[in-house]
Coordinates of C-alpha atoms (C1' of nucleotides) in Angstrom, one line a residue:
Chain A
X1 CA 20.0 33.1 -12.0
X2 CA 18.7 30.7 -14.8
X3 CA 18.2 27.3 -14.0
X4 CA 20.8 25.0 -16.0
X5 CA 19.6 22.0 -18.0
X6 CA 21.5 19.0 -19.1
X7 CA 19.8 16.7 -22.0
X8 CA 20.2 13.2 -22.0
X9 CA 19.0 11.2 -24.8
X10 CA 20.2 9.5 -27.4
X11 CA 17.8 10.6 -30.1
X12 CA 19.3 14.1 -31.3
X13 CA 15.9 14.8 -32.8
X14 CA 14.2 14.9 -29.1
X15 CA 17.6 16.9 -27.7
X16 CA 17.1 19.2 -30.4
X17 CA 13.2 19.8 -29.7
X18 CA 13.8 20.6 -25.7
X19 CA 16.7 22.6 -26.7
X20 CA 14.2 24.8 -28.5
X21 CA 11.7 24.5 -26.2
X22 CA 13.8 25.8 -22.9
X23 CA 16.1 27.7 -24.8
X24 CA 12.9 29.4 -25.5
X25 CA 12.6 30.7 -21.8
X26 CA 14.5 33.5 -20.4
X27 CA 15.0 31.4 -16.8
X28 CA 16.2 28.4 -18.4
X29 CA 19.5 27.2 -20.1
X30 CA 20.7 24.0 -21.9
X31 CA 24.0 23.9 -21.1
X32 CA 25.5 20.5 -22.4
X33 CA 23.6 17.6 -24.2
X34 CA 24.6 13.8 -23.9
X35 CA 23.2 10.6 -26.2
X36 CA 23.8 8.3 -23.3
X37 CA 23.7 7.7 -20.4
X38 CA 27.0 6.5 -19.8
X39 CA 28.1 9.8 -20.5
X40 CA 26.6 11.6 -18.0
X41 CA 28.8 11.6 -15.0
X42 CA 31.9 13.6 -16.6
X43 CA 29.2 15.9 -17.7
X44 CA 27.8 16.8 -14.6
X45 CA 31.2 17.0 -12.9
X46 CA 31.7 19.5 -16.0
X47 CA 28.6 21.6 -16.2
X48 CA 27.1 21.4 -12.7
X49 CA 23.5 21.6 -14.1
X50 CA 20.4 22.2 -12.0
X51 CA 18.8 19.7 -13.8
X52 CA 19.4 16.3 -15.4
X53 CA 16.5 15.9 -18.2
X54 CA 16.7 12.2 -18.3
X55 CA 15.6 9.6 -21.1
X56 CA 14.7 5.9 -20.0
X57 CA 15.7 4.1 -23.0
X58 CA 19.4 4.5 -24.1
X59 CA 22.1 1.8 -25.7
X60 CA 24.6 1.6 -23.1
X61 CA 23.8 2.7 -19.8
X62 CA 19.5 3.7 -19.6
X63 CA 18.4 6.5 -17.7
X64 CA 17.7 4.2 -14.6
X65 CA 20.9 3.2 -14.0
X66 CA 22.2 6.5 -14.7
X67 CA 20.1 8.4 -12.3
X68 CA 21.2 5.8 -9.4
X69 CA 25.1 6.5 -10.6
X70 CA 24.7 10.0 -10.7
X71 CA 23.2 10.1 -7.2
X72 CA 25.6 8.0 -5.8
X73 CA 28.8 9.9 -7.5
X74 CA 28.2 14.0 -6.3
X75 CA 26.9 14.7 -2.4
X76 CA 24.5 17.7 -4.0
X77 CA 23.5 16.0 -7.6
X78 CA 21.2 17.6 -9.7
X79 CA 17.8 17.4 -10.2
X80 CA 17.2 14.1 -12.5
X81 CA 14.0 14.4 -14.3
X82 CA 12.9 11.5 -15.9
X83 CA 11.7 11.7 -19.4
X84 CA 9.4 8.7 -20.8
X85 CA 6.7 8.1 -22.7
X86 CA 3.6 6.4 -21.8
X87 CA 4.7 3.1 -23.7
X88 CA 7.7 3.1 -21.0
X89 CA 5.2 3.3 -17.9
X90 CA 6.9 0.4 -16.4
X91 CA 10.3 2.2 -16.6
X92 CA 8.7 5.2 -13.9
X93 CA 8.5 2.6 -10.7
X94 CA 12.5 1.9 -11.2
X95 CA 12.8 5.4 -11.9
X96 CA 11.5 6.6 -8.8
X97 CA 13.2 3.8 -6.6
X98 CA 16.6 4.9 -8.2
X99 CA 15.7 8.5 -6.9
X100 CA 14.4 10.5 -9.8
X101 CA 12.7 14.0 -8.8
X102 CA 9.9 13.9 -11.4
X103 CA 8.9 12.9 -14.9
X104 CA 8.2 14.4 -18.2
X105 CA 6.0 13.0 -21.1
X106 CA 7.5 13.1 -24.6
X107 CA 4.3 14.2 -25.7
X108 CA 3.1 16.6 -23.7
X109 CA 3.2 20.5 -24.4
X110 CA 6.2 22.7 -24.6
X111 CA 4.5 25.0 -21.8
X112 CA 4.3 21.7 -19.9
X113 CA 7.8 20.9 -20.4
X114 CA 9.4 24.2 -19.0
X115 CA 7.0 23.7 -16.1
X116 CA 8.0 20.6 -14.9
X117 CA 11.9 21.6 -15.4
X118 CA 11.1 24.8 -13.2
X119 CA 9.3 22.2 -10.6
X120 CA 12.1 20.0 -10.2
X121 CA 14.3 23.1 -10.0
X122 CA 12.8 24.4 -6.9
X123 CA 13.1 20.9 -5.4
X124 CA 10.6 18.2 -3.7
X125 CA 8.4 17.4 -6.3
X126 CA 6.9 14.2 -6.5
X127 CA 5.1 13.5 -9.4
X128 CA 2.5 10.3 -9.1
X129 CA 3.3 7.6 -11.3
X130 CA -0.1 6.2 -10.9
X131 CA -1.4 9.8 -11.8
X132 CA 0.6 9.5 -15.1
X133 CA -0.8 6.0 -16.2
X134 CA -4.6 6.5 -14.9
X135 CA -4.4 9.5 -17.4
X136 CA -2.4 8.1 -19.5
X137 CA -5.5 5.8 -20.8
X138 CA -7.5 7.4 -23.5
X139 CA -7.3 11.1 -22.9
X140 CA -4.3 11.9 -24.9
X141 CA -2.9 15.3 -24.4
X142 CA -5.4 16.2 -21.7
X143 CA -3.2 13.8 -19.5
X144 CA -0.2 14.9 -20.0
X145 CA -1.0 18.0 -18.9
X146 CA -2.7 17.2 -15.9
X147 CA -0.3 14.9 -14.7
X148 CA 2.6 17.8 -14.8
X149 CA 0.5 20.3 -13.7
X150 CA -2.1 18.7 -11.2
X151 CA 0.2 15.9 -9.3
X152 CA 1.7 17.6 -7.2
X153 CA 0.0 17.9 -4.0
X154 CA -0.6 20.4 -1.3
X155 CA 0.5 20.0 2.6
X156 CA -2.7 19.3 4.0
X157 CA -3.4 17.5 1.1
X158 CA -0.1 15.6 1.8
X159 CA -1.2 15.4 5.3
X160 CA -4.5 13.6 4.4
X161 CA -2.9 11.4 2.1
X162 CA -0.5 9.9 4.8
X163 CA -3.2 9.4 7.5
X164 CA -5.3 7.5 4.9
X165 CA -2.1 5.4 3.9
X166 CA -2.4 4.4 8.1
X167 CA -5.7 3.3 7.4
X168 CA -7.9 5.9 8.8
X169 CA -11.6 7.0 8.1
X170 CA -12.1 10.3 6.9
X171 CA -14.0 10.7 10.4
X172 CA -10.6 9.4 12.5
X173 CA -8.3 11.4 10.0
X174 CA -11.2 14.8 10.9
X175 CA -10.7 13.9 14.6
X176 CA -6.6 14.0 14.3
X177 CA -6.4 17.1 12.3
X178 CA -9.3 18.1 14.5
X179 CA -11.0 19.3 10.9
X180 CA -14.8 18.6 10.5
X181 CA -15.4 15.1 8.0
X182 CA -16.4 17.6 5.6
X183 CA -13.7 19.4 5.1
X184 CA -11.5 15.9 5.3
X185 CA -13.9 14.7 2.3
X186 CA -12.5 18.0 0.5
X187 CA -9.0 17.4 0.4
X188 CA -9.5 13.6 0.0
X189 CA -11.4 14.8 -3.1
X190 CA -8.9 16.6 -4.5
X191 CA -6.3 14.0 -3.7
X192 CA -7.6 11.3 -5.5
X193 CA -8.1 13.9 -8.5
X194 CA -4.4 14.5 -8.6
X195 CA -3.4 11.5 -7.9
X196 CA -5.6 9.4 -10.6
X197 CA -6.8 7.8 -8.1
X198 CA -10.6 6.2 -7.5
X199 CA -10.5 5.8 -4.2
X200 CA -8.6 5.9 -1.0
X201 CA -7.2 2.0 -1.5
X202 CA -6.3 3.4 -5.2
X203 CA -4.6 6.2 -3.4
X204 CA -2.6 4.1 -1.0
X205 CA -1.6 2.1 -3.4
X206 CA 0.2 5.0 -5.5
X207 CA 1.3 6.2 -2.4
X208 CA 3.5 3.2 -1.7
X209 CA 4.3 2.8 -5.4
X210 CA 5.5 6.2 -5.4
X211 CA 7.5 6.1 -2.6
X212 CA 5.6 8.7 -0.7
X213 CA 5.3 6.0 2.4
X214 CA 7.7 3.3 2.6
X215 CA 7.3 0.1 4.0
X216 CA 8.3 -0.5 7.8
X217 CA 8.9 3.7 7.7
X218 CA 4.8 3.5 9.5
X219 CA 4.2 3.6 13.1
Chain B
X21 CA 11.9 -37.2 9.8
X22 CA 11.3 -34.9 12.7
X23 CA 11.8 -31.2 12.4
X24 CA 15.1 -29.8 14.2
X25 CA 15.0 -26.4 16.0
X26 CA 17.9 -24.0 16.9
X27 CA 16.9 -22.2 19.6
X28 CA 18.7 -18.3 20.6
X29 CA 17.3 -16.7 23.9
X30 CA 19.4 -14.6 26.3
X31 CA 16.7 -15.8 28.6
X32 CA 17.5 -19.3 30.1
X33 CA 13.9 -19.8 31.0
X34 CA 12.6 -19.2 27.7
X35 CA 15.2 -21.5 25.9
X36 CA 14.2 -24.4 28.5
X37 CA 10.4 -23.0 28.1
X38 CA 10.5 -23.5 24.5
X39 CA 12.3 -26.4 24.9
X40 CA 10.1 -28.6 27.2
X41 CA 7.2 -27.2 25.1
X42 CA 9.1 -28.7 21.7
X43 CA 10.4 -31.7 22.8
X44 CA 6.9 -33.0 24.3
X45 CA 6.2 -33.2 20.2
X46 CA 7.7 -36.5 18.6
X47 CA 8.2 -34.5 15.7
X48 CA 10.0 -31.9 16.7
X49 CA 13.8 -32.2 18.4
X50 CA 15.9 -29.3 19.3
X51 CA 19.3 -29.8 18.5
X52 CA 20.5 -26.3 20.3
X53 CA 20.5 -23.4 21.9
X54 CA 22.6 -20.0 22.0
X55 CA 22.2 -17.2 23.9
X56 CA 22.7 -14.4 21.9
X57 CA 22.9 -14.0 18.1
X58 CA 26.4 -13.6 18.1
X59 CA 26.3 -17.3 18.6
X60 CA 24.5 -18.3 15.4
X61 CA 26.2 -18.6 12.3
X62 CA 28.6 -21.5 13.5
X63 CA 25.7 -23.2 15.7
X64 CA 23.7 -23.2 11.8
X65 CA 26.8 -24.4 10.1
X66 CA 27.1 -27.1 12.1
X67 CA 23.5 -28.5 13.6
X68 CA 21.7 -27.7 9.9
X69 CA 18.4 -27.2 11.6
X70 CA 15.4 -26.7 10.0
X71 CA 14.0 -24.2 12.1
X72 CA 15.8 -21.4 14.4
X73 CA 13.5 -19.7 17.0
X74 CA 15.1 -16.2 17.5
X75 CA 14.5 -13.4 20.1
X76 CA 14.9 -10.6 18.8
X77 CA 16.3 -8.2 21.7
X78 CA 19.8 -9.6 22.8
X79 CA 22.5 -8.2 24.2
X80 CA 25.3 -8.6 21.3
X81 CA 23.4 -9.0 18.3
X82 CA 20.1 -9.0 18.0
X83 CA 17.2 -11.1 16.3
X84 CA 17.0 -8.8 12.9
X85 CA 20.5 -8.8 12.2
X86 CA 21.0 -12.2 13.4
X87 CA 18.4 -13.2 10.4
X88 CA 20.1 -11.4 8.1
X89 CA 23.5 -12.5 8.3
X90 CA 21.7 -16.4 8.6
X91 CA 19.9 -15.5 5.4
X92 CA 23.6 -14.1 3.5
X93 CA 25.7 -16.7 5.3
X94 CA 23.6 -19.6 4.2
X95 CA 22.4 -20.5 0.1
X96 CA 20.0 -23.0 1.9
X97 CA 18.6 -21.2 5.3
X98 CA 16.9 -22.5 7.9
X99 CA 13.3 -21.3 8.5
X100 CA 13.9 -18.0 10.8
X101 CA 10.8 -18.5 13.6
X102 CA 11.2 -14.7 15.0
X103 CA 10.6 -14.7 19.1
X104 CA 8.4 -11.4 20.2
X105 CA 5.9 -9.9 22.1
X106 CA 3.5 -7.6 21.9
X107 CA 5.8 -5.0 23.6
X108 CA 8.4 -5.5 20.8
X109 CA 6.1 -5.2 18.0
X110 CA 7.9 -2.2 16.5
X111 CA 10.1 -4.6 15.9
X112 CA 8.1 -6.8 13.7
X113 CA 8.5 -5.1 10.1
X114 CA 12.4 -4.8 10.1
X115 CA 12.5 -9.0 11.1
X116 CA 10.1 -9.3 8.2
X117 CA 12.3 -7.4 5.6
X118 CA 15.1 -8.7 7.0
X119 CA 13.8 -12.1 5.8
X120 CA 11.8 -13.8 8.9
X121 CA 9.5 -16.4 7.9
X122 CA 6.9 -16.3 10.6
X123 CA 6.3 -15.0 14.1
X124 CA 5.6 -16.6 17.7
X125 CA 4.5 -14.7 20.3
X126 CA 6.0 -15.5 23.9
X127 CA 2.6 -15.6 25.7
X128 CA 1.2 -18.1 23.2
X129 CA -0.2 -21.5 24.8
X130 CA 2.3 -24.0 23.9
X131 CA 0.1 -26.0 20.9
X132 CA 0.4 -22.7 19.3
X133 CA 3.9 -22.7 19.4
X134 CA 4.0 -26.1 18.4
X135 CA 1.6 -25.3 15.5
X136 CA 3.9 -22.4 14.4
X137 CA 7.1 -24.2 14.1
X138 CA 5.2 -27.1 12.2
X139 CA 4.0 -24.3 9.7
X140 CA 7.8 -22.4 9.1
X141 CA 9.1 -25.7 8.8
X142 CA 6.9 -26.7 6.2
X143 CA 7.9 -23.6 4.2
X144 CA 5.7 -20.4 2.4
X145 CA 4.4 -19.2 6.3
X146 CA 3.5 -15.7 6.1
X147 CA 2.3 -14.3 9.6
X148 CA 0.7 -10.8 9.0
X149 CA 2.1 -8.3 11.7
X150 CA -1.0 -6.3 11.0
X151 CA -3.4 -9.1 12.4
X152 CA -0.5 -9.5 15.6
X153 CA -1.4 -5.9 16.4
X154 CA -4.6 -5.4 15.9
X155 CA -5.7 -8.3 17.7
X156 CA -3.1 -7.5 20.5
X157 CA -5.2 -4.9 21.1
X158 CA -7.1 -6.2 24.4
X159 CA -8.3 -9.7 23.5
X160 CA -4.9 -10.9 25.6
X161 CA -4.7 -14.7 24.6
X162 CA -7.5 -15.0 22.4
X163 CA -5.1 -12.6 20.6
X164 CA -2.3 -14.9 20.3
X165 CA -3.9 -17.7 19.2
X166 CA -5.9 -15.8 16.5
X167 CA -2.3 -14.0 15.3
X168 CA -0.7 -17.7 15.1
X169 CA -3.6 -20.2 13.5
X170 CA -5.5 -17.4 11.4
X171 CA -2.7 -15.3 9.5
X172 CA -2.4 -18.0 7.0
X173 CA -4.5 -17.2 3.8
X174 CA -6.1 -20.0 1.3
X175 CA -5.0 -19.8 -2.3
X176 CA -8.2 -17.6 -2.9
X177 CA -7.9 -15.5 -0.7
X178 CA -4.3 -14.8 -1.5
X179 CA -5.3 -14.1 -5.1
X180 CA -8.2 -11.8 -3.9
X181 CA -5.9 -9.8 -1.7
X182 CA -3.1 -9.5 -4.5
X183 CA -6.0 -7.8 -6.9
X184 CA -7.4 -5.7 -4.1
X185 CA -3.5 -4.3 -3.8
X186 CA -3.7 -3.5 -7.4
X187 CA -6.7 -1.6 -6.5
X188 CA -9.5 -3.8 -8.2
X189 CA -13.0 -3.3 -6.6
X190 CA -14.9 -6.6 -6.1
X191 CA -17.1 -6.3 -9.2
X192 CA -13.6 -6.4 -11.0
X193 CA -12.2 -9.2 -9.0
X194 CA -15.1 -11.0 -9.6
X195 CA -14.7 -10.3 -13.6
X196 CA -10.9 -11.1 -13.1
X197 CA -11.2 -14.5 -11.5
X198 CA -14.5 -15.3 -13.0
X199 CA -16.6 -15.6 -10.0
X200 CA -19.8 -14.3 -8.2
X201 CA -19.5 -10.7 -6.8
X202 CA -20.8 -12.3 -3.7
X203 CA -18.0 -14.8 -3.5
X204 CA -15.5 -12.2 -3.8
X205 CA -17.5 -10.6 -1.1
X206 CA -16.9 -13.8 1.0
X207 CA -13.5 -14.5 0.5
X208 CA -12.3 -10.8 1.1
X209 CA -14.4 -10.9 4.4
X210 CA -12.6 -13.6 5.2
X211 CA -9.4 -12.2 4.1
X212 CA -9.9 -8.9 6.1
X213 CA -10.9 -11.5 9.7
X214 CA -7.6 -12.8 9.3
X215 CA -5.3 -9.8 8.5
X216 CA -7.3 -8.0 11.4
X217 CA -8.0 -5.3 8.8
X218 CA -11.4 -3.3 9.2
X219 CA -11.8 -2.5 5.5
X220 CA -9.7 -3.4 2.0
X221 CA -7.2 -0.1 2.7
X222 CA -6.0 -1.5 5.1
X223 CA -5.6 -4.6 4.2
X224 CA -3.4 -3.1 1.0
X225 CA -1.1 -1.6 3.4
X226 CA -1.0 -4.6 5.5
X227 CA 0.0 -6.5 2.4
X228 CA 2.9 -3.6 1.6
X229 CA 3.8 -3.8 5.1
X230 CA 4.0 -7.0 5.5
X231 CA 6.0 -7.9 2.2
X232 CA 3.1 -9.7 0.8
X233 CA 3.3 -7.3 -2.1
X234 CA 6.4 -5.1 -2.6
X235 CA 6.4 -1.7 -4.2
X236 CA 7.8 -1.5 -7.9
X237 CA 6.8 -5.8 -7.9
X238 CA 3.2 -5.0 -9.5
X239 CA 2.2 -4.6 -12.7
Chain C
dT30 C1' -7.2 46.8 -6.1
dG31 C1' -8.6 42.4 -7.9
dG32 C1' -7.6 37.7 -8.7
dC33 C1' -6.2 33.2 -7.3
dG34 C1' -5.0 29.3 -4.6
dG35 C1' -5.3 27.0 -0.2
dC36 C1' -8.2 25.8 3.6
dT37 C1' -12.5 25.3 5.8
dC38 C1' -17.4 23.8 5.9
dC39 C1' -22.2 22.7 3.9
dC40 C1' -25.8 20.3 1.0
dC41 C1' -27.7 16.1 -1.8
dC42 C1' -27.2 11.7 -3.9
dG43 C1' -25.9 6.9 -5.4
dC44 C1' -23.4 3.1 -4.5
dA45 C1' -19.7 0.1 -3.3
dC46 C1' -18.5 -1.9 0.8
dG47 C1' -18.5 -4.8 4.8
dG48 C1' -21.2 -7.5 8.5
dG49 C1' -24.8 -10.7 9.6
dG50 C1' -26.9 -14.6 8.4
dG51 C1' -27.4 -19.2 5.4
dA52 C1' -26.5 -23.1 1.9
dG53 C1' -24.7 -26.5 -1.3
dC54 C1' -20.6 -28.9 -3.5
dC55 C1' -16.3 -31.0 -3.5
dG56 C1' -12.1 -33.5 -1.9
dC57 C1' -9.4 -35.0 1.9
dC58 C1' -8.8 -37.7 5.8
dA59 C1' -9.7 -39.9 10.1
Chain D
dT13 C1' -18.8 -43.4 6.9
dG14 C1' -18.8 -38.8 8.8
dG15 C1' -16.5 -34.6 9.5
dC16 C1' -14.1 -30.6 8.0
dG17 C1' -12.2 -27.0 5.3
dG18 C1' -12.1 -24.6 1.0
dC19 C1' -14.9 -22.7 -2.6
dT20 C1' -19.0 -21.1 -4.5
dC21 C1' -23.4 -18.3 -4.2
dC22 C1' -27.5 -16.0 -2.0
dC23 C1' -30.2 -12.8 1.2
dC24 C1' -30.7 -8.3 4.1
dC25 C1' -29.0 -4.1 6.0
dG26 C1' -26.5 0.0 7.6
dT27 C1' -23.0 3.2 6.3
dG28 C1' -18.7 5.1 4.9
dC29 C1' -17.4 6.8 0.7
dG30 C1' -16.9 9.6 -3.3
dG31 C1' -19.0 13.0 -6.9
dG32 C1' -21.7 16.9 -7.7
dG33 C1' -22.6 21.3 -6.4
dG34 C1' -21.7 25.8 -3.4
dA35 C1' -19.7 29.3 -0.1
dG36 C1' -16.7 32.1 3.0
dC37 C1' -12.0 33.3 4.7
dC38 C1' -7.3 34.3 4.3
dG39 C1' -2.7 35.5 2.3
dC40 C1' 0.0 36.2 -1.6
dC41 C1' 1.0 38.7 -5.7
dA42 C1' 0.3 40.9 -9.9

DNA sequence: TGGCGGCTCCCCCGCACGGGGGAGCCGCCA
DNA sequence: TGGCGGCTCCCCCGTGCGGGGGAGCCGCCA
């Protein structure tokens, strides 16, 4: 059962290149194509996709406003992910708010792009915004990449990453998991790598500006 | 021009409490009571007071959605003065979103409560509900009086605390704000003394969770 | 069967951080 | 006039933190 794709941008010359792209795979299929976002409701009620490839900036209705509508209009929507550059950084916190499921760089690498479609696909990904623009500066393609590929995190990791967002040491976050401080410095490690993060106030940051703790949500 | 006060208790003995305490103050008249939020629209409409000191747990309505329909009923609210304790202070973060401009704690001595309706009334009072907690925590009145007189940040400090939620380290706030490493080292001691945080994380989330920066607002 | 990713724990190291002091300057206000 | 609070800068000191390595165990899957 291939996983359907709907294109939403208004540049043809971007809908043509990520028709090629998926098209490409055997698992994936383009099955309609919009050049705004306006137009996407119908569609969806139409086609049913998996997934809604979404662009931010469209004449008439941009791919925030769109995700929210779509979201609010079907009871199972599909999978909106959210295609931007990094020019349009500031676009991705109104993205997420609105309730995309992930985002895609323009620029990054075909194999990249039918990665993060299959992601969003099989559901709850969260991509880090903060991961995007930390890796966004200077590295080029090398971001890209590891912002698809790297952001997504693992349960303990998860785990970790909400204790820390309560303000715990690594010792009191070892003593709750009842994990050695070691092994807590591990998966903080790897966190901050994923998430682009310096350091645990970096990381709690992007975890609020990501949505992945909400305000008043703590206990 | 003395400040007038609304007062909504289900409690009789707090609302004379609160009253005796108030009206000792030359400054400060209370122009009414309610006992339940029910009551409060139409007692607003017509007394106009400055300040309302709300409960929050009441039998009809309670204190958060009392706040909020003052806040939508009203294009020129009075200053919402939210009644707690430390028992309630789950509480605390939905009054806050709900639009509650500062907190008074039942067990305060009365020149605190004095002092904390003279500081809503004068407008821009942010209490942290961080520092409430953490300095609940067994210091019992010393508590209260530190939660009421020390929440409220200097312009500095306010400034240092807004760059340490975008993740700066002090080197960079210092850069930023053209200072001394060593004053930003001050005035973010200082900072984390009043928010009752023990280290700059949690002072971010204290600042998320208490509204004093809001997720999607940075940039 | 081997590889790989997730989880666990260990070492060393440098440093930013936060607490404890103190001090001088300024403007406001009693 | 003196006091006080805000802002600025300085010292010392301990330590939690994060980066750099490495290693063993397990389960999944090709």
């Amino acid at each position: 059962m291939p996983v359907s794709v709907l294109l939403v941008d208004d540049d043809a010359l971007v809908r043509a290149g990520l028709r090629a792209i998926l098209e490409a795979q055997p698992d994936i299929e383009v099955v309609g194509e919009a050049a705004d976002g306006a137009a996407v409701i119908p569609l969806v009620r139409q086609l049913a996709p998996d997934v809604v490839a979404m662009d931010v900036r469209m004449p008439l209705m941009d791919g925030i406003e769109a995700t929210r509508a779509v979201l609010r209009a079907f009871p199972a929507p599909p999978k909106i992910l959210v295609v931007t550059t990094f020019e349009e950084d500031q676009y991705v916190y109104g993205a997420l708010r609105a309730g995309a499921d992930g985002f895609l760089l323009k620029r990054a690498r075909p194999a990249e792009i039918v990665h993060a479609v299959r992601l969003v696909a099989e559901g709850e990904s969260l991509l880090f915004p903060a991961a995007l623009r930390s890796l966004a500066a200077g590295h080029g393609n090398e971001g890209a990449r590891a912002a698809v590929a790297a952001a997504r995190l693992t349960d303990r990791e998860s785990e970790v990453l909400r204790l820390i967002a309560r303000g715990l040491t690594n010792a009191e976050i070892a003593a709750e998991l009842v994990l050695g401080t070691e092994t807590v410095k591990s998966h903080v490690s790897a966190l901050l790598a994923k998430l682009g993060a310096r350091d645990r106030t970096q990381a709690v940051i992007t975890a609020y500006e990501s949505g992945f703790v909400a305000p008043g949500a703590a206990g």
